[in-house]
XYZ file of C-alpha atoms in Angstrom:
706
model
C -46.020 26.681 43.343
C -47.558 28.948 41.158
C -51.623 29.457 41.092
C -54.248 30.939 39.020
C -56.580 33.007 41.135
C -60.041 32.366 39.287
C -63.377 33.630 39.645
C -66.389 31.646 38.518
C -68.893 33.666 36.746
C -71.170 35.948 38.424
C -68.972 34.604 41.570
C -71.203 31.198 40.958
C -74.468 33.212 40.906
C -75.558 32.198 37.732
C -77.023 29.560 36.050
C -75.512 25.631 36.082
C -74.144 25.651 32.139
C -73.158 29.184 33.011
C -71.016 28.056 35.056
C -69.953 24.644 33.794
C -68.591 27.495 30.671
C -66.768 29.517 33.041
C -64.902 27.259 34.575
C -63.526 25.342 31.704
C -62.017 28.465 30.462
C -60.213 28.391 34.075
C -59.303 25.057 33.657
C -57.786 25.535 30.217
C -56.008 29.129 31.380
C -54.488 26.991 34.082
C -53.378 24.442 32.696
C -51.614 26.458 29.912
C -50.013 28.776 32.176
C -48.904 25.694 34.328
C -50.527 26.606 37.636
C -52.374 25.521 40.407
C -56.326 26.686 40.233
C -57.895 28.647 42.962
C -61.165 28.371 42.396
C -63.796 31.401 43.865
C -67.215 31.262 43.283
C -67.716 27.607 43.554
C -70.879 27.754 44.410
C -74.488 26.174 43.869
C -76.111 27.868 40.857
C -79.427 29.623 41.936
C -80.568 29.652 39.135
C -81.578 26.190 38.366
C -82.591 25.211 42.146
C -86.380 23.997 41.878
C -88.254 21.913 44.949
C -90.180 19.095 42.528
C -92.656 18.852 45.046
C -89.912 18.203 47.736
C -88.318 14.891 45.733
C -85.254 15.935 45.331
C -82.707 16.826 48.018
C -82.677 20.767 48.750
C -80.441 20.456 52.041
C -77.196 21.280 50.506
C -77.707 21.828 46.104
C -74.780 20.618 43.918
C -72.075 22.915 42.620
C -70.312 22.303 39.401
C -67.316 20.327 40.909
C -70.133 17.660 42.487
C -70.989 16.666 39.023
C -67.907 17.566 37.109
C -64.491 15.871 37.674
C -61.740 19.460 37.046
C -58.643 17.758 35.310
C -56.281 19.962 36.954
C -54.923 20.803 40.195
C -57.067 22.708 42.148
C -58.383 23.606 45.289
C -60.739 26.655 46.379
C -59.831 29.917 48.938
C -59.531 28.578 52.229
C -57.800 25.673 50.929
C -54.086 27.114 50.301
C -52.436 30.698 52.082
C -51.879 33.570 49.396
C -50.806 35.786 51.827
C -48.006 37.446 51.291
C -47.661 35.861 47.667
C -47.142 38.770 44.434
C -50.477 38.851 42.940
C -51.624 40.678 39.528
C -54.707 40.658 37.288
C -54.121 39.285 33.634
C -56.600 41.703 32.705
C -59.179 44.607 32.996
C -61.498 42.959 30.077
C -64.605 40.671 30.301
C -63.508 37.374 28.990
C -65.959 37.560 26.106
C -64.571 40.587 24.831
C -60.626 39.436 24.503
C -58.682 36.709 22.855
C -56.177 34.373 25.347
C -53.267 33.004 23.024
C -50.505 30.622 23.153
C -47.498 30.164 22.274
C -46.448 34.000 22.901
C -44.982 33.186 19.137
C -48.207 33.454 17.452
C -48.320 36.465 14.680
C -51.758 38.022 15.719
C -51.820 39.912 13.223
C -52.226 37.733 10.135
C -55.621 37.190 8.684
C -56.150 33.837 10.442
C -55.965 35.569 13.853
C -58.246 38.523 12.497
C -60.955 35.863 11.492
C -60.788 34.364 15.241
C -61.027 37.577 16.784
C -63.823 38.476 14.686
C -63.352 42.524 15.915
C -62.015 41.757 19.239
C -59.135 43.671 19.630
C -57.601 42.578 23.083
C -55.046 39.851 22.473
C -53.669 38.583 26.307
C -50.811 36.159 27.067
C -49.094 35.983 30.319
C -45.751 37.082 29.270
C -42.973 39.149 30.790
C -43.683 39.180 34.515
C -47.126 37.755 34.927
C -45.103 34.609 33.631
C -43.203 34.542 37.055
C -45.972 36.081 39.584
C -46.627 33.285 42.384
C -50.617 34.114 41.777
C -51.777 35.451 38.503
C -55.261 36.777 38.712
C -58.760 36.475 36.740
C -61.406 37.628 39.000
C -64.520 39.556 38.341
C -63.609 43.410 40.246
C -64.545 46.566 38.510
C -62.795 47.235 35.453
C -62.078 50.779 37.514
C -60.379 51.121 40.805
C -61.659 51.531 44.025
C -63.617 48.413 45.058
C -66.969 47.367 44.072
C -68.275 49.376 41.465
C -70.353 52.493 41.789
C -73.601 53.279 39.946
C -73.581 52.478 36.887
C -70.258 50.755 36.585
C -69.853 46.589 35.505
C -68.351 44.657 36.715
C -65.527 42.645 34.685
C -67.207 38.870 33.841
C -65.815 35.840 33.217
C -68.297 33.901 31.104
C -66.985 32.500 27.300
C -66.820 29.215 25.637
C -63.250 27.856 25.287
C -63.169 26.818 21.654
C -64.138 31.095 21.195
C -61.724 32.196 23.880
C -58.380 30.616 22.726
C -56.591 30.757 20.112
C -53.695 28.351 19.563
C -51.569 26.540 17.573
C -51.781 23.018 16.658
C -49.551 21.884 19.500
C -51.268 23.563 22.669
C -54.508 22.856 20.936
C -54.150 19.020 21.056
C -52.773 19.452 24.586
C -56.113 21.497 25.798
C -58.559 19.671 24.269
C -57.184 16.379 25.529
C -57.525 17.651 28.769
C -61.174 18.961 28.289
C -61.696 15.560 27.584
C -60.676 14.715 31.038
C -63.136 16.909 32.087
C -66.058 14.382 32.096
C -69.370 13.669 34.557
C -69.134 11.738 37.619
C -69.172 8.277 37.044
C -72.310 7.884 39.134
C -74.333 10.576 36.981
C -72.662 9.544 33.499
C -73.912 5.575 34.057
C -77.012 6.571 35.377
C -77.645 9.112 32.154
C -76.526 5.932 29.772
C -78.759 3.775 31.853
C -82.275 6.196 30.896
C -81.200 6.868 27.428
C -80.421 2.650 26.855
C -83.938 2.371 28.232
C -85.465 5.160 26.140
C -84.288 2.980 22.872
C -84.780 5.809 19.954
C -85.640 8.902 20.929
C -85.191 12.639 19.844
C -85.149 15.736 22.137
C -86.212 19.336 22.504
C -85.123 21.997 24.682
C -87.498 24.098 24.610
C -86.979 26.733 27.489
C -90.147 29.611 28.948
C -89.870 29.252 32.460
C -87.665 31.931 32.484
C -87.450 33.791 29.396
C -90.976 35.287 30.341
C -88.856 37.416 32.280
C -86.243 38.079 29.982
C -85.301 40.853 27.922
C -84.451 40.508 24.019
C -86.434 37.194 23.889
C -89.872 36.360 22.274
C -91.420 33.551 24.409
C -95.142 35.358 25.077
C -95.504 35.971 21.482
C -94.745 32.016 20.127
C -97.216 29.527 19.500
C -97.111 25.696 20.162
C -97.667 24.983 16.334
C -94.522 26.896 15.811
C -93.041 24.538 17.745
C -94.505 21.294 16.262
C -93.560 22.538 12.972
C -89.847 23.385 13.936
C -89.553 20.022 15.126
C -91.586 17.746 12.569
C -88.850 19.121 10.103
C -86.469 16.848 11.813
C -88.535 14.484 14.074
C -91.050 11.445 12.959
C -94.302 11.778 15.553
C -93.686 8.281 16.257
C -90.687 8.324 17.524
C -90.447 8.990 21.254
C -89.826 12.841 22.559
C -87.555 13.814 24.954
C -88.695 17.356 26.272
C -86.594 19.588 28.405
C -87.554 22.432 29.740
C -87.973 24.508 32.674
C -91.700 25.054 33.048
C -93.486 21.486 32.743
C -97.206 22.656 33.514
C -97.254 25.677 30.795
C -100.815 25.130 28.861
C -98.138 25.936 25.909
C -97.308 22.206 26.118
C -100.543 21.297 25.056
C -100.615 21.450 21.826
C -97.293 19.513 21.470
C -98.546 16.160 23.997
C -101.237 16.001 21.887
C -98.918 15.989 18.406
C -96.095 14.023 19.883
C -98.200 11.210 22.098
C -94.708 9.285 22.770
C -92.820 12.140 25.488
C -91.487 12.333 27.968
C -90.496 15.247 30.371
C -87.475 13.765 31.205
C -86.774 15.770 34.831
C -90.105 13.815 35.900
C -89.399 10.930 33.765
C -86.140 10.150 36.056
C -88.017 10.987 39.052
C -91.165 9.201 38.050
C -89.212 6.164 36.585
C -85.745 6.123 38.024
C -86.456 7.654 42.003
C -84.243 4.907 43.832
C -81.475 5.224 41.234
C -81.639 8.954 41.449
C -82.026 9.275 45.488
C -78.928 7.021 45.686
C -76.574 9.707 43.813
C -74.001 11.426 45.692
C -75.605 14.383 44.060
C -79.260 14.299 43.939
C -80.503 17.876 43.866
C -82.306 19.755 41.223
C -79.450 21.190 39.779
C -77.904 17.681 39.472
C -81.402 16.518 38.082
C -80.512 19.332 35.140
C -77.235 18.069 34.647
C -78.594 14.396 34.320
C -81.081 15.960 31.975
C -78.709 17.567 29.514
C -76.392 13.865 30.025
C -79.279 12.348 28.610
C -80.224 14.478 25.681
C -77.324 14.582 24.678
C -77.852 11.130 23.500
C -80.669 11.757 21.199
C -80.911 10.460 17.566
C -81.573 14.814 16.823
C -81.901 17.828 19.180
C -83.497 20.563 18.508
C -83.017 23.750 21.450
C -83.684 27.404 22.344
C -81.398 30.161 20.928
C -79.559 32.260 23.174
C -79.934 29.561 26.268
C -76.021 28.015 27.332
C -78.241 25.144 28.260
C -79.133 24.309 25.077
C -75.315 24.890 23.779
C -73.956 22.617 26.136
C -75.852 19.730 25.116
C -74.666 20.494 21.298
C -71.587 20.198 21.991
C -72.148 16.800 24.283
C -73.541 15.325 21.162
C -71.297 16.568 19.107
C -68.506 15.036 21.598
C -69.882 11.920 21.493
C -70.044 11.888 17.758
C -73.702 12.812 17.022
C -73.993 14.640 13.545
C -74.759 17.819 15.459
C -75.569 20.572 13.369
C -76.735 22.651 16.687
C -80.196 23.367 15.243
C -83.054 25.951 16.790
C -85.948 26.280 17.548
C -86.896 29.786 15.832
C -84.820 33.043 15.900
C -84.918 34.491 19.221
C -83.348 38.069 18.744
C -85.037 41.406 17.324
C -84.076 43.281 14.707
C -81.403 46.540 15.890
C -84.250 48.982 16.579
C -87.302 46.588 17.749
C -88.438 47.577 21.259
C -87.604 44.711 23.872
C -90.051 44.113 26.966
C -89.679 41.575 29.270
C -90.536 38.179 27.659
C -90.878 39.317 24.396
C -90.047 42.270 21.244
C -91.702 41.725 17.763
C -91.053 38.564 15.940
C -87.905 39.078 13.382
C -85.874 36.728 10.794
C -83.072 38.340 11.708
C -80.542 35.132 12.072
C -82.362 33.178 8.977
C -82.557 29.739 9.566
C -82.952 26.825 7.317
C -84.490 23.325 9.267
C -83.564 25.159 12.405
C -80.048 25.574 10.932
C -78.347 29.088 10.938
C -78.129 30.048 7.715
C -74.246 30.915 6.504
C -74.501 34.854 5.388
C -70.653 35.751 5.256
C -66.992 33.919 4.051
C -64.556 32.995 6.767
C -62.650 29.635 8.167
C -64.533 30.319 11.289
C -67.752 29.281 11.875
C -69.057 32.234 13.899
C -67.320 34.419 10.797
C -69.856 32.906 8.300
C -73.042 33.399 10.220
C -75.661 36.494 11.519
C -72.951 39.194 12.974
C -75.330 40.329 15.678
C -74.823 36.999 17.583
C -72.757 37.019 20.922
C -70.252 34.416 19.968
C -68.890 34.167 23.583
C -71.644 32.431 24.995
C -75.416 33.006 22.435
C -74.525 29.712 21.380
C -71.850 26.966 20.819
C -69.466 26.689 17.942
C -68.200 23.549 16.254
C -64.444 24.794 16.913
C -65.252 23.363 20.617
C -66.171 20.338 19.702
C -63.885 17.043 21.000
C -63.386 15.334 17.345
C -61.132 12.631 16.855
C -58.818 15.413 14.365
C -58.322 17.328 16.863
C -57.348 14.594 19.360
C -55.159 13.400 16.973
C -53.522 16.365 15.526
C -54.644 19.470 17.176
C -55.686 20.578 13.785
C -59.517 21.944 13.614
C -61.648 20.494 11.560
C -61.315 21.512 7.546
C -58.411 23.232 8.449
C -54.750 22.112 8.107
C -52.797 20.728 10.914
C -49.290 22.780 11.926
C -48.237 20.597 14.394
C -48.455 17.935 16.734
C -49.480 18.446 20.262
C -48.992 16.885 23.537
C -50.617 15.555 26.411
C -51.762 17.121 29.843
C -49.336 16.874 32.711
C -49.943 14.591 35.831
C -51.668 11.777 33.285
C -49.742 8.334 32.415
C -47.470 8.369 29.591
C -48.735 8.209 25.685
C -46.602 5.680 23.974
C -45.972 5.361 20.009
C -47.882 2.670 19.384
C -51.133 4.542 20.872
C -51.473 7.259 18.755
C -55.367 8.133 17.636
C -56.527 7.312 14.413
C -58.275 9.463 12.247
C -60.517 7.677 10.404
C -63.609 6.407 11.864
C -65.102 2.753 12.398
C -68.895 2.290 11.693
C -70.132 0.081 14.672
C -71.356 -3.054 12.770
C -67.324 -3.017 11.527
C -66.158 -2.575 14.775
C -68.570 -5.668 16.251
C -67.400 -7.906 13.833
C -63.578 -6.609 13.777
C -64.347 -7.894 17.882
C -64.500 -11.196 16.989
C -67.579 -11.262 19.019
C -66.262 -13.129 22.237
C -64.352 -11.302 25.095
C -60.834 -11.876 26.058
C -60.069 -11.562 29.313
C -56.584 -10.447 30.919
C -55.693 -10.672 34.597
C -53.414 -8.102 36.227
C -51.286 -8.965 39.197
C -50.249 -6.595 42.042
C -48.955 -7.318 45.417
C -50.949 -11.065 45.657
C -54.061 -9.676 44.285
C -55.567 -9.309 40.515
C -57.924 -7.457 38.601
C -59.180 -8.891 35.542
C -60.321 -7.019 32.711
C -62.892 -8.390 30.052
C -62.508 -6.816 26.394
C -63.736 -7.309 23.232
C -61.745 -5.581 20.916
C -58.605 -7.422 19.798
C -56.849 -4.048 19.010
C -57.895 -3.089 22.168
C -56.823 -5.777 24.272
C -53.278 -5.969 22.584
C -52.659 -2.487 23.812
C -53.917 -3.530 27.266
C -51.614 -6.450 27.542
C -48.408 -4.622 26.373
C -49.705 -1.952 29.218
C -49.446 -3.973 31.852
C -47.288 -6.417 30.601
C -48.936 -9.512 31.224
C -49.387 -12.926 29.624
C -52.732 -12.982 27.909
C -53.418 -16.875 29.149
C -52.777 -16.077 33.146
C -55.795 -17.427 34.552
C -57.268 -15.480 37.749
C -57.200 -16.506 40.976
C -57.294 -13.832 43.465
C -59.349 -10.944 41.236
C -60.386 -8.263 43.850
C -62.477 -6.421 40.797
C -63.989 -7.549 37.719
C -63.496 -4.530 34.644
C -65.087 -5.008 31.359
C -64.778 -2.640 28.391
C -68.330 -2.498 26.426
C -70.313 0.266 23.875
C -68.065 1.331 20.764
C -68.667 5.788 20.991
C -68.060 6.112 23.406
C -66.464 3.358 24.897
C -67.831 2.156 28.546
C -65.821 0.753 31.501
C -68.284 -1.402 33.969
C -66.684 -2.333 36.852
C -68.314 -5.247 38.678
C -71.051 -4.377 36.348
C -71.402 -0.803 36.839
C -70.570 2.073 34.519
C -67.295 4.009 36.201
C -66.299 5.838 33.247
C -66.301 6.250 29.437
C -63.569 6.902 26.527
C -64.127 8.162 22.984
C -61.396 5.820 21.687
C -58.513 2.821 22.588
C -55.764 5.455 23.609
C -57.918 7.371 25.797
C -59.567 3.309 27.088
C -55.960 2.259 28.124
C -55.387 5.243 30.238
C -58.828 5.201 31.990
C -58.173 1.487 32.428
C -54.931 2.095 34.101
C -56.075 4.412 36.566
C -59.856 2.447 37.313
C -56.994 -0.681 37.812
C -54.509 2.004 39.885
C -57.853 3.013 42.216
C -58.668 -0.484 42.758
C -55.321 -1.114 44.260
C -54.757 1.679 45.799
C -57.965 0.567 47.940
C -56.540 -3.287 48.256
C -53.510 -2.629 49.015
C -53.415 0.872 51.036
C -49.856 0.970 52.244
C -48.925 2.598 48.879
C -48.944 6.414 47.244
C -49.947 6.299 43.776
C -48.096 8.418 41.724
C -48.591 9.011 37.874
C -45.598 8.922 35.515
C -42.938 6.356 35.363
C -39.806 4.972 37.204
C -36.855 3.465 36.337
C -33.674 1.474 38.233
C -30.189 1.613 37.812
C -27.823 -0.153 40.000
C -30.511 -1.218 41.980
C -31.544 2.796 42.727
C -34.975 3.897 41.921
C -35.995 7.368 40.161
C -39.565 8.198 40.050
C -40.495 10.633 37.400
C -43.850 12.281 38.246
C -46.049 13.973 36.076
C -46.015 14.057 32.121
C -41.887 13.972 30.237
C -44.185 14.777 27.004
C -45.685 13.018 23.779
C -41.889 12.561 23.021
C -41.822 9.348 24.410
C -39.173 7.628 21.567
C -36.838 10.468 22.414
C -37.588 10.120 26.435
C -36.956 6.349 26.350
C -33.843 6.421 24.446
C -32.044 9.331 26.262
C -33.479 7.038 29.788
C -31.920 4.226 28.479
C -28.420 5.035 27.067
C -27.763 6.323 30.389
C -28.151 3.064 31.652
C -31.763 3.268 33.389
C -34.170 0.081 33.232
C -37.950 0.670 33.125
C -39.268 -0.066 36.190
C -43.214 0.717 35.480
C -44.615 3.634 33.687
C -48.307 4.835 34.201
C -49.101 4.767 37.665
C -45.916 3.934 40.270
C -46.776 2.394 43.458
C -44.454 3.382 46.252
C -44.608 0.809 49.523
C -44.379 2.716 52.686
C -42.403 2.473 55.174
C -39.865 0.947 52.713
C -39.702 3.452 50.401
C -39.459 0.589 47.822
C -40.721 1.640 44.047
C -42.685 -1.478 43.205
C -42.846 -2.846 39.212
C -45.999 -2.219 37.962
C -47.615 -1.631 34.226
C -45.385 -1.972 31.137
C -41.918 -2.376 32.324
C -40.344 -2.531 28.604
C -40.257 0.504 26.150
C -42.103 -0.313 23.468
C -40.610 -1.911 20.346
C -38.318 1.260 18.338
C -38.583 3.296 20.921
C -34.867 2.270 22.745
C -31.376 2.022 22.217
C -30.841 -1.321 20.481
C -29.363 -2.610 23.631
C -32.995 -4.440 24.411
C -33.767 -2.717 27.721
C -35.957 -0.723 25.815
C -36.945 -2.703 22.838
C -40.056 -4.330 24.009
C -39.167 -7.673 22.814
C -40.000 -10.859 24.067
C -36.202 -11.522 24.564
C -35.757 -8.709 26.434
C -34.679 -8.423 30.028
C -36.455 -9.921 32.555
C -39.280 -7.782 34.666
C -37.465 -6.234 37.098
C -37.524 -6.517 40.998
C -38.506 -3.667 43.159
C -36.274 -0.965 43.802
C -35.711 1.707 46.954
C -36.656 4.998 45.803
C -33.215 7.298 45.920
C -35.191 10.322 43.484
C -38.232 11.802 42.694
C -38.689 14.506 39.936
C -42.026 16.531 39.105
C -41.643 17.191 35.434
C -43.318 19.972 33.800
C -43.058 19.649 29.761
C -43.517 22.899 28.693
C -43.873 23.554 24.777
C -41.910 27.086 25.081
C -40.296 26.621 28.145
C -36.411 27.080 29.022
C -34.720 23.676 30.289
C -34.327 24.334 33.848
C -33.569 21.700 37.070
C -33.754 22.721 40.650
C -34.074 21.752 44.231
C -37.710 21.731 45.747
C -38.295 22.272 49.396
C -40.216 19.715 51.258
C -43.355 22.161 51.583
C -43.114 23.103 47.782
C -42.453 18.981 47.057
C -45.336 18.145 48.773
C -48.005 21.012 47.042
C -46.160 19.566 43.744
C -46.896 16.057 44.044
C -50.194 16.237 45.280
C -50.807 16.749 41.455
C -49.323 13.601 40.353
C -51.357 11.741 43.743
C -53.957 9.171 43.212
C -54.520 8.167 46.878
C -54.816 12.021 47.576
C -58.206 11.499 45.806
C -59.195 8.929 47.942
C -58.023 9.675 51.142
C -56.343 13.077 51.598
C -54.928 13.390 55.068
C -53.049 9.941 54.791
C -51.811 10.741 51.344
C -50.376 14.350 52.310
C -48.787 12.470 55.712
C -47.176 10.083 53.326
C -45.952 12.414 50.802
C -44.554 14.404 54.250
C -42.511 11.675 55.285
C -41.026 10.961 52.037
C -40.189 13.974 50.621
C -37.941 14.320 54.169
C -36.477 11.129 52.762
C -35.712 11.455 49.445
C -34.711 14.629 47.235
C -37.442 15.851 45.068
C -36.249 18.047 41.877
C -38.410 19.992 39.652
C -37.630 19.498 35.723
C -38.901 21.774 33.245
C -38.152 20.897 29.745
C -39.336 21.374 25.982
C -38.768 17.661 24.753
C -38.652 14.302 26.068
C -35.070 13.975 25.529
C -34.175 17.272 27.498
C -35.932 16.482 30.394
C -34.174 13.087 30.807
C -30.626 14.468 30.230
C -31.259 17.026 32.879
C -32.691 14.534 35.272
C -29.369 12.266 34.021
C -27.237 15.542 35.677
C -28.870 16.212 38.007
C -29.019 12.650 39.525
C -25.166 12.116 38.797
C -24.672 15.100 41.315
C -27.356 13.927 43.815
C -25.015 10.720 43.690
C -21.830 12.328 44.058
C -22.875 14.162 47.043
C -24.153 10.601 48.663
C -20.680 8.924 48.228
C -19.189 12.035 49.368
C -21.054 11.860 52.771
C -20.467 8.101 53.412
């Protein structure tokens, strides 16, 4: 197991949005380096703690990880023992002053690289000894040696937007941005945000930051007038539409004129507490930090939005809006930056137009391929505002190419997620909601997924999604439910919403992402309904009555993977989430048991045709393989010790997230009885060849022992 020891910005002693931004970079770096994230400073952001007159919980303020799911294996310093392991710092520079680039073969002297860097001269890649050091560190220690910073010294800091930090080829960007797509709010928070936004109907939103800005250097808060805010909003909003106001100082007299100008207004945090108090109190996280994050999620659903320049709280709302497909132009009420020689004091400096705005939108003053090349160069692009390059658009998720820039190559998915099959490639076209409703045919299809005597029902309106799900689970579309333990339903358009028994549990950007989401939710249901199983993300194969489970992700080249395994005589036992029954170690068929047509060898074994082989029977587990697809890795396979094997398998374990102790106990018993291999490879076919070679050695050893 290799680790990334990463310190949250200011060890977590900052605002909520800064903490989210910092952790996002740690998640990205852990994914790109294939490391277990050890997150330091995972504490409650003190800058967002408000009492609301005792109406919110104050005993245990939320941490970022209480609000957002992290899509990589992670823990805190107390969860792992790093003592005695060699550790190396990745860099001595502040995060906002460097570029992290992947792969190492990128030309960082090119014009494109120079444009991306925008003056940054430090390029960082964990090459050489850093690539294999057991503990790679990106902490916030002082740049100068000697412990704590001396007077006048500054600590390094880990704060930057990920879109501005990572310089990637299209393949790596596609992989990384798919990981960020899975860094989502906790389902209960997302469901309440969706409900509040839906109840508001058509609304616009403004983030007007004032409270702490009255004491902040380099802003104009104390000299701004209400008519300026009204004028900026009038350029975008209709006064008869509902206006959602986000602010840290609702009682400031500044808002009196705004209330009068926009009579249909709500201050969203108080609106939640007043009208949804019981729902908020029922959330696992119900403090002022959770309330602030919930407010951001609601604002992201607005028809139009305008925010406060230099506020990362505004920046994340803008990004969330763009991720949801809203026409986001990153608008601001006014310029906050002073002229270079202007005197500044707390809360004020002479108002300037050094960053020109047109209807709130920054005027592009220069040329360049990246958005931070084209606006006023006084902006600190690492944190002063978010950039379109960070948006999880359909184009970047499908190809890795940034909008407006040509694609160089295709990317792959993230580790520890179900396999993505060829027919589920993302479409770069965007359907209009009306056309989507028409194509659905209006009526919902009901699919039934059986497993071990119970069933899960799925209600789907889209014919295309119905076909994908039916193929994914290998189910008969005419089957009727008799013992359904849960009812799932896919609703919405963009994003698609997954509901379980009438409550929202997740959302997804498109059909392929929803297929993965449904796979995981069904596995979660069955994990509870049939608790004698371990569930691992990956694929299972059977040959001569022996099962082989590949945990992790063999890469996007499913066709080469399927062909290579099929050519060696392996049949598909299941893919997506693999159930292993204890204590018999039986691997049960689940999900797809034939590869899509055209992915196999032509023998019918992997063709997916109706005339293909019958559904396979359960088989005893003979070998476990932990698969790590690395875009630039050397191909290798090796045996893992039991302790390392358990640590590696945890990353692919579904039941670990639900019952840690029991999951670890089962994995310990499993690795004590079954050989566990670690395969690192650069494409699916090579990985399959490595595994086939190792499996033959294991079979030969077992025959010799017998």
